[in-house]
């Protein structure tokens, strides 16, 4: 029997309701051909599971952890406190402060426990950042990211051209 290899990216959700946003992260990773696992682990309600998951991630083959949570958004910080792997935090909107609390919680980590953070709900950017980290050791992924960035530029250029044509005709 062959052992199942752990994907290089772990997407960890504080709640299953976070999947509505974080599915965009998975979709972007799929476009890059980057394998991932998805887990629901709460920093507050299942602290033992959070500890075990983060503490064993490197040995299991995980290379980047993406942690998404709203409100106190402790999940990314807990993950980062228990591993030396890069952790990307995705603060999620919700609660009385509509994500501002999650953004601040994700970014304001104590010295020695860094968490890379993307914008509120920016699941796609988390995937791109994870791919860029993995691309440091993967030439094919580097090429894919370069093509992706070129496509982004082409989209903006096309939009500018269309707007300029519209302005000229009015």
mmCIF file of C-alpha atoms in Angstrom:
data_model
loop_
_atom_site.group_PDB
_atom_site.id
_atom_site.type_symbol
_atom_site.label_atom_id
_atom_site.label_comp_id
_atom_site.label_asym_id
_atom_site.label_seq_id
_atom_site.Cartn_x
_atom_site.Cartn_y
_atom_site.Cartn_z
ATOM 1 C CA UNK A 1 0.000 0.000 0.000
ATOM 2 C CA UNK A 2 1.412 3.401 -0.955
ATOM 3 C CA UNK A 3 1.370 6.202 1.556
ATOM 4 C CA UNK A 4 -0.651 9.260 0.600
ATOM 5 C CA UNK A 5 1.602 12.304 0.263
ATOM 6 C CA UNK A 6 0.552 15.431 2.133
ATOM 7 C CA UNK A 7 -0.049 18.400 -0.183
ATOM 8 C CA UNK A 8 2.383 21.319 0.175
ATOM 9 C CA UNK A 9 -0.347 23.804 1.173
ATOM 10 C CA UNK A 10 -2.703 23.495 4.108
ATOM 11 C CA UNK A 11 -5.799 25.694 4.148
ATOM 12 C CA UNK A 12 -7.102 25.860 7.692
ATOM 13 C CA UNK A 13 -10.518 27.361 8.399
ATOM 14 C CA UNK A 14 -11.746 28.523 11.769
ATOM 15 C CA UNK A 15 -15.269 27.480 10.769
ATOM 16 C CA UNK A 16 -16.892 25.605 7.907
ATOM 17 C CA UNK A 17 -18.747 28.823 7.020
ATOM 18 C CA UNK A 18 -15.360 30.295 6.021
ATOM 19 C CA UNK A 19 -15.331 28.019 2.965
ATOM 20 C CA UNK A 20 -17.656 30.428 1.144
ATOM 21 C CA UNK A 21 -14.696 32.836 0.935
ATOM 22 C CA UNK A 22 -11.788 30.403 1.047
ATOM 23 C CA UNK A 23 -13.012 28.326 -1.886
ATOM 24 C CA UNK A 24 -11.503 31.137 -4.011
ATOM 25 C CA UNK A 25 -8.126 30.257 -2.505
ATOM 26 C CA UNK A 26 -8.573 26.621 -3.487
ATOM 27 C CA UNK A 27 -9.678 27.590 -7.005
ATOM 28 C CA UNK A 28 -6.543 29.705 -7.491
ATOM 29 C CA UNK A 29 -4.287 26.939 -6.193
ATOM 30 C CA UNK A 30 -6.021 24.549 -8.610
ATOM 31 C CA UNK A 31 -5.206 26.927 -11.498
ATOM 32 C CA UNK A 32 -1.537 26.776 -10.515
ATOM 33 C CA UNK A 33 -1.645 23.006 -10.099
ATOM 34 C CA UNK A 34 -0.731 23.292 -6.420
ATOM 35 C CA UNK A 35 -2.150 20.549 -4.221
ATOM 36 C CA UNK A 36 -3.714 21.458 -0.876
ATOM 37 C CA UNK A 37 -5.596 20.021 2.031
ATOM 38 C CA UNK A 38 -8.472 21.789 3.784
ATOM 39 C CA UNK A 39 -9.265 21.435 7.470
ATOM 40 C CA UNK A 40 -11.652 23.085 9.933
ATOM 41 C CA UNK A 41 -9.749 23.680 13.154
ATOM 42 C CA UNK A 42 -10.684 26.290 15.728
ATOM 43 C CA UNK A 43 -7.980 28.020 17.737
ATOM 44 C CA UNK A 44 -10.452 28.443 20.601
ATOM 45 C CA UNK A 45 -12.810 25.454 20.394
ATOM 46 C CA UNK A 46 -10.279 22.767 19.368
ATOM 47 C CA UNK A 47 -6.930 24.053 20.661
ATOM 48 C CA UNK A 48 -5.503 20.530 20.933
ATOM 49 C CA UNK A 49 -6.263 19.836 17.278
ATOM 50 C CA UNK A 50 -4.763 23.207 16.300
ATOM 51 C CA UNK A 51 -1.612 22.364 18.242
ATOM 52 C CA UNK A 52 -1.285 18.870 16.790
ATOM 53 C CA UNK A 53 -1.943 20.062 13.237
ATOM 54 C CA UNK A 54 0.575 22.922 13.276
ATOM 55 C CA UNK A 55 3.233 21.065 15.255
ATOM 56 C CA UNK A 56 3.201 18.132 12.815
ATOM 57 C CA UNK A 57 2.753 20.078 9.565
ATOM 58 C CA UNK A 58 6.413 20.188 8.519
ATOM 59 C CA UNK A 59 6.986 16.484 9.187
ATOM 60 C CA UNK A 60 3.883 15.667 7.131
ATOM 61 C CA UNK A 61 5.222 17.633 4.138
ATOM 62 C CA UNK A 62 3.265 20.871 4.407
ATOM 63 C CA UNK A 63 5.306 23.841 3.177
ATOM 64 C CA UNK A 64 2.850 26.754 3.642
ATOM 65 C CA UNK A 65 -0.144 27.132 5.933
ATOM 66 C CA UNK A 66 -2.992 29.464 4.968
ATOM 67 C CA UNK A 67 -5.187 30.178 7.985
ATOM 68 C CA UNK A 68 -8.521 31.967 7.666
ATOM 69 C CA UNK A 69 -10.607 33.277 10.515
ATOM 70 C CA UNK A 70 -12.808 36.182 11.456
ATOM 71 C CA UNK A 71 -13.327 38.279 14.561
ATOM 72 C CA UNK A 72 -10.404 37.565 16.924
ATOM 73 C CA UNK A 73 -8.691 35.666 14.068
ATOM 74 C CA UNK A 74 -6.381 33.819 16.437
ATOM 75 C CA UNK A 75 -5.975 30.815 14.131
ATOM 76 C CA UNK A 76 -3.105 32.174 12.027
ATOM 77 C CA UNK A 77 -1.188 33.277 15.109
ATOM 78 C CA UNK A 78 -1.688 29.956 16.848
ATOM 79 C CA UNK A 79 -0.464 28.135 13.734
ATOM 80 C CA UNK A 80 2.567 30.442 13.477
ATOM 81 C CA UNK A 81 3.410 29.966 17.148
ATOM 82 C CA UNK A 82 3.664 26.196 16.692
ATOM 83 C CA UNK A 83 5.648 25.876 13.443
ATOM 84 C CA UNK A 84 8.550 27.389 11.560
ATOM 85 C CA UNK A 85 6.617 27.156 8.286
ATOM 86 C CA UNK A 86 5.369 30.340 6.626
ATOM 87 C CA UNK A 87 1.805 31.135 7.670
ATOM 88 C CA UNK A 88 -0.447 33.350 5.560
ATOM 89 C CA UNK A 89 -3.392 34.777 7.450
ATOM 90 C CA UNK A 90 -6.669 35.625 5.731
ATOM 91 C CA UNK A 91 -8.785 37.871 7.943
ATOM 92 C CA UNK A 92 -12.480 37.389 7.268
ATOM 93 C CA UNK A 93 -15.319 39.880 7.435
ATOM 94 C CA UNK A 94 -17.989 39.447 10.064
ATOM 95 C CA UNK A 95 -18.921 40.510 13.539
ATOM 96 C CA UNK A 96 -19.343 44.031 14.825
ATOM 97 C CA UNK A 97 -16.219 45.360 13.104
ATOM 98 C CA UNK A 98 -16.836 43.604 9.752
ATOM 99 C CA UNK A 99 -13.312 42.207 9.486
ATOM 100 C CA UNK A 100 -11.246 45.087 10.855
ATOM 101 C CA UNK A 101 -10.805 43.194 14.128
ATOM 102 C CA UNK A 102 -9.675 40.110 12.195
ATOM 103 C CA UNK A 103 -7.242 42.167 10.111
ATOM 104 C CA UNK A 104 -5.668 43.718 13.183
ATOM 105 C CA UNK A 105 -5.510 40.383 15.021
ATOM 106 C CA UNK A 106 -3.832 38.746 12.033
ATOM 107 C CA UNK A 107 -1.223 41.453 11.535
ATOM 108 C CA UNK A 108 -0.395 42.501 15.087
ATOM 109 C CA UNK A 109 1.620 39.472 16.107
ATOM 110 C CA UNK A 110 4.257 39.576 18.831
ATOM 111 C CA UNK A 111 7.956 39.613 17.940
ATOM 112 C CA UNK A 112 9.151 36.211 16.796
ATOM 113 C CA UNK A 113 5.749 34.971 15.611
ATOM 114 C CA UNK A 114 5.274 36.485 12.150
ATOM 115 C CA UNK A 115 2.152 35.960 10.080
ATOM 116 C CA UNK A 116 2.001 37.182 6.493
ATOM 117 C CA UNK A 117 -1.399 38.772 6.008
ATOM 118 C CA UNK A 118 -3.514 39.559 2.995
ATOM 119 C CA UNK A 119 -6.528 41.855 2.900
ATOM 120 C CA UNK A 120 -9.895 41.088 4.430
ATOM 121 C CA UNK A 121 -11.382 38.206 2.485
ATOM 122 C CA UNK A 122 -8.457 38.161 0.024
ATOM 123 C CA UNK A 123 -8.404 34.378 -0.328
ATOM 124 C CA UNK A 124 -7.135 34.508 -3.902
ATOM 125 C CA UNK A 125 -4.139 36.623 -2.875
ATOM 126 C CA UNK A 126 -3.331 34.111 -0.136
ATOM 127 C CA UNK A 127 -3.131 31.391 -2.774
ATOM 128 C CA UNK A 128 -0.925 33.524 -5.006
ATOM 129 C CA UNK A 129 1.410 34.310 -2.099
ATOM 130 C CA UNK A 130 1.611 30.627 -1.157
ATOM 131 C CA UNK A 131 2.421 29.752 -4.780
ATOM 132 C CA UNK A 132 5.132 32.422 -4.857
ATOM 133 C CA UNK A 133 6.676 30.933 -1.712
ATOM 134 C CA UNK A 134 6.601 27.437 -3.221
ATOM 135 C CA UNK A 135 8.010 28.786 -6.493
ATOM 136 C CA UNK A 136 11.284 29.577 -4.736
ATOM 137 C CA UNK A 137 12.083 25.893 -5.221
ATOM 138 C CA UNK A 138 9.954 25.122 -8.295
ATOM 139 C CA UNK A 139 10.964 26.502 -11.697
ATOM 140 C CA UNK A 140 7.761 25.331 -13.418
ATOM 141 C CA UNK A 141 5.638 27.143 -10.842
ATOM 142 C CA UNK A 142 7.831 30.231 -11.270
ATOM 143 C CA UNK A 143 7.086 30.163 -15.010
ATOM 144 C CA UNK A 144 3.367 29.714 -14.340
ATOM 145 C CA UNK A 145 3.356 32.704 -11.987
ATOM 146 C CA UNK A 146 5.210 34.821 -14.548
ATOM 147 C CA UNK A 147 2.577 33.938 -17.168
ATOM 148 C CA UNK A 148 -0.161 34.720 -14.635
ATOM 149 C CA UNK A 149 1.320 38.181 -13.966
ATOM 150 C CA UNK A 150 1.649 38.780 -17.705
ATOM 151 C CA UNK A 151 -2.022 37.875 -18.152
ATOM 152 C CA UNK A 152 -2.982 40.306 -15.383
ATOM 153 C CA UNK A 153 -1.108 43.084 -17.159
ATOM 154 C CA UNK A 154 -2.780 42.175 -20.448
ATOM 155 C CA UNK A 155 -6.218 42.400 -18.825
ATOM 156 C CA UNK A 156 -5.469 45.915 -17.555
ATOM 157 C CA UNK A 157 -4.096 46.995 -20.926
ATOM 158 C CA UNK A 158 -7.230 45.692 -22.677
ATOM 159 C CA UNK A 159 -9.460 47.546 -20.219
ATOM 160 C CA UNK A 160 -7.495 50.749 -20.777
ATOM 161 C CA UNK A 161 -7.734 50.368 -24.540
ATOM 162 C CA UNK A 162 -11.506 49.812 -24.333
ATOM 163 C CA UNK A 163 -11.949 52.848 -22.080
ATOM 164 C CA UNK A 164 -9.835 55.032 -24.330
ATOM 165 C CA UNK A 165 -11.934 53.978 -27.338
ATOM 166 C CA UNK A 166 -15.125 54.699 -25.425
ATOM 167 C CA UNK A 167 -13.887 58.142 -24.347
ATOM 168 C CA UNK A 168 -12.813 58.973 -27.892
ATOM 169 C CA UNK A 169 -16.226 58.100 -29.312
ATOM 170 C CA UNK A 170 -18.179 60.151 -26.768
#
